[in-house]
């Protein structure tokens, strides 16, 4: 077979559930796909702060504002954590950021949608972070040590994000008819894009087979998407809201909800950069990076001066 001796030994370790560490030998393709996934995961966390940032100054109470600020700060930390995990694979932070700013690297499609009302802060925490948790829990057991360990810390904070989002939705659904209508409108706009977060269908997924063999992906895109639907529909019913999917129905035999076709043309359009907010999100990130140039230069100059002092 086409596997060399090193690859065979490597795969045997993966199959035994042994964690691969940064200093271990690994196939170039394993390194490459991890840099791709971890860096895009990090980009998602950083860009993911923008939709919520829009509502910090518009939060209805000081309590909601401080919770939202804490969540956004967590996301920044998740991003820096994941960039550090990617750097263990021999790639530099500057390279990763250049790939994002040039439009070469992806970040999660979900962050290219606008946040039109306060209810969106509820829908995002509940549905987007809820989906992220479903996707990230298995990653705590993935084969690459630094990534798996980073996920353990991220998942703990993520559950607070999801709970505070659902709390916002509960307040709105117990509020005035206008507030409940706001919650339904947010659900209508965030439901399908949240299902798309899990990636293309298994049949259309180019990376899944290899990622599964290397135990980077422990469950398929469709399996995790199904898990999200099964978990969320009862929560929607509890809120007294309606799932914006006329084809949704519970299958008593399988115990799962069957749901309608996802609009993959919308998904592919967003990935191509034609989503509602793609350009704005990237421009905002590029401007933030350029505006921070003077600060990075000062840090480097200071570090160089310290180094000179040490050397003298
Ligand atoms: N948005 C953008 N691109 C997506 C995507 C999405 N929702 N879903 C898939 N893609 C891309 C993939 O990156 C891949 O493109 P690439 O080869 O150029 O990277 C292509 O579509 C085909 O998809 P595959 O299923 O073959 O790719 P993967 O095996 O990488 O699976 C994934 C996609 C499930 C997103 C996987 O990369 C993954 O689990 N990533 C880590 C978790 C992650 O990034 N979660 C979303 C971030 S949301 C978040 O964490 C913030 C939260 O805290 C609010």
mmCIF file of N, CA and C and ligand atoms in Angstrom, residues 36-37 40-41 44-45 75 106-109 111 128-129 132 135-136 139 147 158 196-200 205-208 211 217 221 267 271, ligand 1:
data_model
loop_
_atom_site.group_PDB
_atom_site.id
_atom_site.type_symbol
_atom_site.label_atom_id
_atom_site.label_comp_id
_atom_site.label_asym_id
_atom_site.label_seq_id
_atom_site.Cartn_x
_atom_site.Cartn_y
_atom_site.Cartn_z
ATOM 1 N N UNK A 36 -4.765 24.537 8.745
ATOM 2 C CA UNK A 36 -5.953 25.063 8.061
ATOM 3 C C UNK A 36 -7.118 25.166 9.047
ATOM 4 N N UNK A 37 -7.455 24.071 9.716
ATOM 5 C CA UNK A 37 -8.653 24.052 10.564
ATOM 6 C C UNK A 37 -8.487 24.922 11.799
ATOM 7 N N UNK A 40 -8.434 28.693 10.938
ATOM 8 C CA UNK A 40 -9.755 29.181 10.542
ATOM 9 C C UNK A 40 -10.712 29.207 11.721
ATOM 10 N N UNK A 41 -10.498 28.291 12.648
ATOM 11 C CA UNK A 41 -11.274 28.294 13.892
ATOM 12 C C UNK A 41 -10.945 29.570 14.670
ATOM 13 N N UNK A 44 -12.447 32.576 13.100
ATOM 14 C CA UNK A 44 -13.889 32.627 13.405
ATOM 15 C C UNK A 44 -14.138 33.296 14.750
ATOM 16 N N UNK A 45 -13.316 32.973 15.720
ATOM 17 C CA UNK A 45 -13.494 33.550 17.063
ATOM 18 C C UNK A 45 -13.264 35.063 17.020
ATOM 19 N N UNK A 75 -14.410 35.452 23.554
ATOM 20 C CA UNK A 75 -14.158 35.034 22.158
ATOM 21 C C UNK A 75 -12.763 35.480 21.719
ATOM 22 N N UNK A 106 -10.505 31.135 5.443
ATOM 23 C CA UNK A 106 -11.935 31.205 5.768
ATOM 24 C C UNK A 106 -12.129 31.498 7.249
ATOM 25 N N UNK A 107 -13.340 31.893 7.563
ATOM 26 C CA UNK A 107 -13.806 31.923 8.951
ATOM 27 C C UNK A 107 -15.276 31.531 8.874
ATOM 28 N N UNK A 108 -15.876 31.182 10.001
ATOM 29 C CA UNK A 108 -17.213 30.600 9.976
ATOM 30 C C UNK A 108 -18.245 31.495 9.274
ATOM 31 N N UNK A 109 -18.966 30.881 8.356
ATOM 32 C CA UNK A 109 -19.968 31.581 7.544
ATOM 33 C C UNK A 109 -20.952 32.381 8.400
ATOM 34 N N UNK A 111 -20.791 34.327 10.738
ATOM 35 C CA UNK A 111 -20.479 35.704 11.180
ATOM 36 C C UNK A 111 -20.634 36.720 10.060
ATOM 37 N N UNK A 128 -25.761 29.923 17.874
ATOM 38 C CA UNK A 128 -24.409 29.893 17.306
ATOM 39 C C UNK A 128 -23.427 29.283 18.299
ATOM 40 N N UNK A 129 -23.440 29.769 19.543
ATOM 41 C CA UNK A 129 -22.529 29.172 20.525
ATOM 42 C C UNK A 129 -22.989 27.761 20.870
ATOM 43 N N UNK A 132 -21.585 25.758 18.207
ATOM 44 C CA UNK A 132 -20.124 25.694 18.388
ATOM 45 C C UNK A 132 -19.773 24.672 19.472
ATOM 46 N N UNK A 135 -19.980 21.203 18.157
ATOM 47 C CA UNK A 135 -18.837 20.930 17.274
ATOM 48 C C UNK A 135 -17.537 20.826 18.077
ATOM 49 N N UNK A 136 -17.440 21.563 19.172
ATOM 50 C CA UNK A 136 -16.168 21.651 19.899
ATOM 51 C C UNK A 136 -15.979 20.587 20.988
ATOM 52 N N UNK A 139 -13.987 17.874 19.688
ATOM 53 C CA UNK A 139 -12.610 18.308 19.399
ATOM 54 C C UNK A 139 -11.729 18.232 20.661
ATOM 55 N N UNK A 147 -4.487 21.193 20.337
ATOM 56 C CA UNK A 147 -5.850 21.591 19.922
ATOM 57 C C UNK A 147 -6.868 21.036 20.912
ATOM 58 N N UNK A 158 -17.791 28.487 26.678
ATOM 59 C CA UNK A 158 -18.851 28.481 25.657
ATOM 60 C C UNK A 158 -20.206 28.165 26.285
ATOM 61 N N UNK A 196 -25.953 25.634 8.851
ATOM 62 C CA UNK A 196 -24.865 25.631 7.849
ATOM 63 C C UNK A 196 -23.485 25.685 8.501
ATOM 64 N N UNK A 197 -23.449 26.138 9.779
ATOM 65 C CA UNK A 197 -22.147 26.233 10.487
ATOM 66 C C UNK A 197 -21.417 24.902 10.478
ATOM 67 N N UNK A 198 -22.175 23.790 10.460
ATOM 68 C CA UNK A 198 -21.544 22.468 10.597
ATOM 69 C C UNK A 198 -20.840 22.024 9.315
ATOM 70 N N UNK A 199 -20.959 22.862 8.263
ATOM 71 C CA UNK A 199 -20.256 22.527 7.023
ATOM 72 C C UNK A 199 -21.171 21.863 6.014
ATOM 73 N N UNK A 200 -20.621 21.587 4.824
ATOM 74 C CA UNK A 200 -21.417 20.959 3.766
ATOM 75 C C UNK A 200 -21.892 19.572 4.184
ATOM 76 N N UNK A 205 -18.420 16.986 1.544
ATOM 77 C CA UNK A 205 -17.306 17.433 2.379
ATOM 78 C C UNK A 205 -15.979 16.860 1.883
ATOM 79 N N UNK A 206 -15.067 17.746 1.452
ATOM 80 C CA UNK A 206 -13.805 17.275 0.876
ATOM 81 C C UNK A 206 -12.801 16.825 1.938
ATOM 82 N N UNK A 207 -12.892 17.359 3.154
ATOM 83 C CA UNK A 207 -11.872 17.057 4.171
ATOM 84 C C UNK A 207 -12.291 15.963 5.158
ATOM 85 N N UNK A 208 -13.579 15.644 5.205
ATOM 86 C CA UNK A 208 -14.061 14.786 6.296
ATOM 87 C C UNK A 208 -13.397 13.418 6.360
ATOM 88 N N UNK A 211 -9.908 13.686 7.682
ATOM 89 C CA UNK A 211 -9.938 14.191 9.066
ATOM 90 C C UNK A 211 -10.491 13.134 10.010
ATOM 91 N N UNK A 217 -11.671 14.778 13.134
ATOM 92 C CA UNK A 217 -13.132 14.902 13.091
ATOM 93 C C UNK A 217 -13.721 13.600 13.620
ATOM 94 N N UNK A 221 -20.121 16.013 9.701
ATOM 95 C CA UNK A 221 -20.871 17.281 9.661
ATOM 96 C C UNK A 221 -22.358 17.024 9.869
ATOM 97 N N UNK A 267 -25.087 28.992 1.260
ATOM 98 C CA UNK A 267 -23.844 28.625 1.973
ATOM 99 C C UNK A 267 -22.630 28.892 1.084
ATOM 100 N N UNK A 271 -19.506 31.576 1.473
ATOM 101 C CA UNK A 271 -18.096 31.139 1.504
ATOM 102 C C UNK A 271 -17.288 31.838 0.419
HETATM 103 N N1 LIG B 1 -17.962 28.470 7.324
HETATM 104 C C1 LIG B 1 -16.887 28.647 6.514
HETATM 105 N N2 LIG B 1 -16.240 27.637 5.888
HETATM 106 C C2 LIG B 1 -16.716 26.392 6.108
HETATM 107 C C3 LIG B 1 -17.806 26.121 6.952
HETATM 108 C C4 LIG B 1 -18.449 27.236 7.569
HETATM 109 N N3 LIG B 1 -19.494 27.098 8.372
HETATM 110 N N4 LIG B 1 -18.025 24.784 6.968
HETATM 111 C C5 LIG B 1 -17.096 24.244 6.143
HETATM 112 N N5 LIG B 1 -16.314 25.210 5.633
HETATM 113 C C6 LIG B 1 -15.232 25.030 4.665
HETATM 114 C C7 LIG B 1 -14.112 24.179 5.211
HETATM 115 O O1 LIG B 1 -13.172 24.998 5.914
HETATM 116 C C8 LIG B 1 -13.533 23.607 3.919
HETATM 117 O O2 LIG B 1 -12.777 24.597 3.260
HETATM 118 P P1 LIG B 1 -11.162 24.599 3.347
HETATM 119 O O3 LIG B 1 -10.720 23.223 2.926
HETATM 120 O O4 LIG B 1 -10.717 25.693 2.434
HETATM 121 O O5 LIG B 1 -10.826 24.878 4.799
HETATM 122 C C9 LIG B 1 -14.773 23.407 3.055
HETATM 123 O O6 LIG B 1 -15.762 24.293 3.562
HETATM 124 C C10 LIG B 1 -15.299 22.000 3.040
HETATM 125 O O7 LIG B 1 -15.799 21.670 4.326
HETATM 126 P P2 LIG B 1 -15.304 20.317 5.062
HETATM 127 O O8 LIG B 1 -16.432 19.771 5.857
HETATM 128 O O9 LIG B 1 -14.665 19.409 4.050
HETATM 129 O O10 LIG B 1 -14.141 20.924 5.981
HETATM 130 P P3 LIG B 1 -13.752 20.486 7.474
HETATM 131 O O11 LIG B 1 -13.461 19.028 7.550
HETATM 132 O O12 LIG B 1 -12.683 21.419 7.897
HETATM 133 O O13 LIG B 1 -15.094 20.732 8.348
HETATM 134 C C11 LIG B 1 -15.677 22.327 10.073
HETATM 135 C C12 LIG B 1 -15.565 22.061 8.553
HETATM 136 C C13 LIG B 1 -16.736 21.388 10.647
HETATM 137 C C14 LIG B 1 -16.065 23.795 10.313
HETATM 138 C C15 LIG B 1 -14.318 22.013 10.713
HETATM 139 O O14 LIG B 1 -13.334 22.788 10.075
HETATM 140 C C16 LIG B 1 -14.267 22.312 12.205
HETATM 141 O O15 LIG B 1 -14.759 21.545 13.005
HETATM 142 N N6 LIG B 1 -13.604 23.456 12.549
HETATM 143 C C17 LIG B 1 -13.351 23.780 13.936
HETATM 144 C C18 LIG B 1 -14.555 24.376 14.614
HETATM 145 C C19 LIG B 1 -15.006 25.677 13.994
HETATM 146 O O16 LIG B 1 -14.311 26.311 13.237
HETATM 147 N N7 LIG B 1 -16.266 26.049 14.360
HETATM 148 C C20 LIG B 1 -16.948 27.193 13.788
HETATM 149 C C21 LIG B 1 -16.428 28.418 14.457
HETATM 150 S S1 LIG B 1 -17.709 29.240 15.340
HETATM 151 C C22 LIG B 1 -16.936 29.536 16.831
HETATM 152 O O17 LIG B 1 -16.195 28.712 17.301
HETATM 153 C C23 LIG B 1 -17.153 30.834 17.540
HETATM 154 C C24 LIG B 1 -18.130 30.584 18.684
HETATM 155 O O18 LIG B 1 -17.345 30.612 19.872
HETATM 156 C C25 LIG B 1 -19.142 31.685 18.726
#
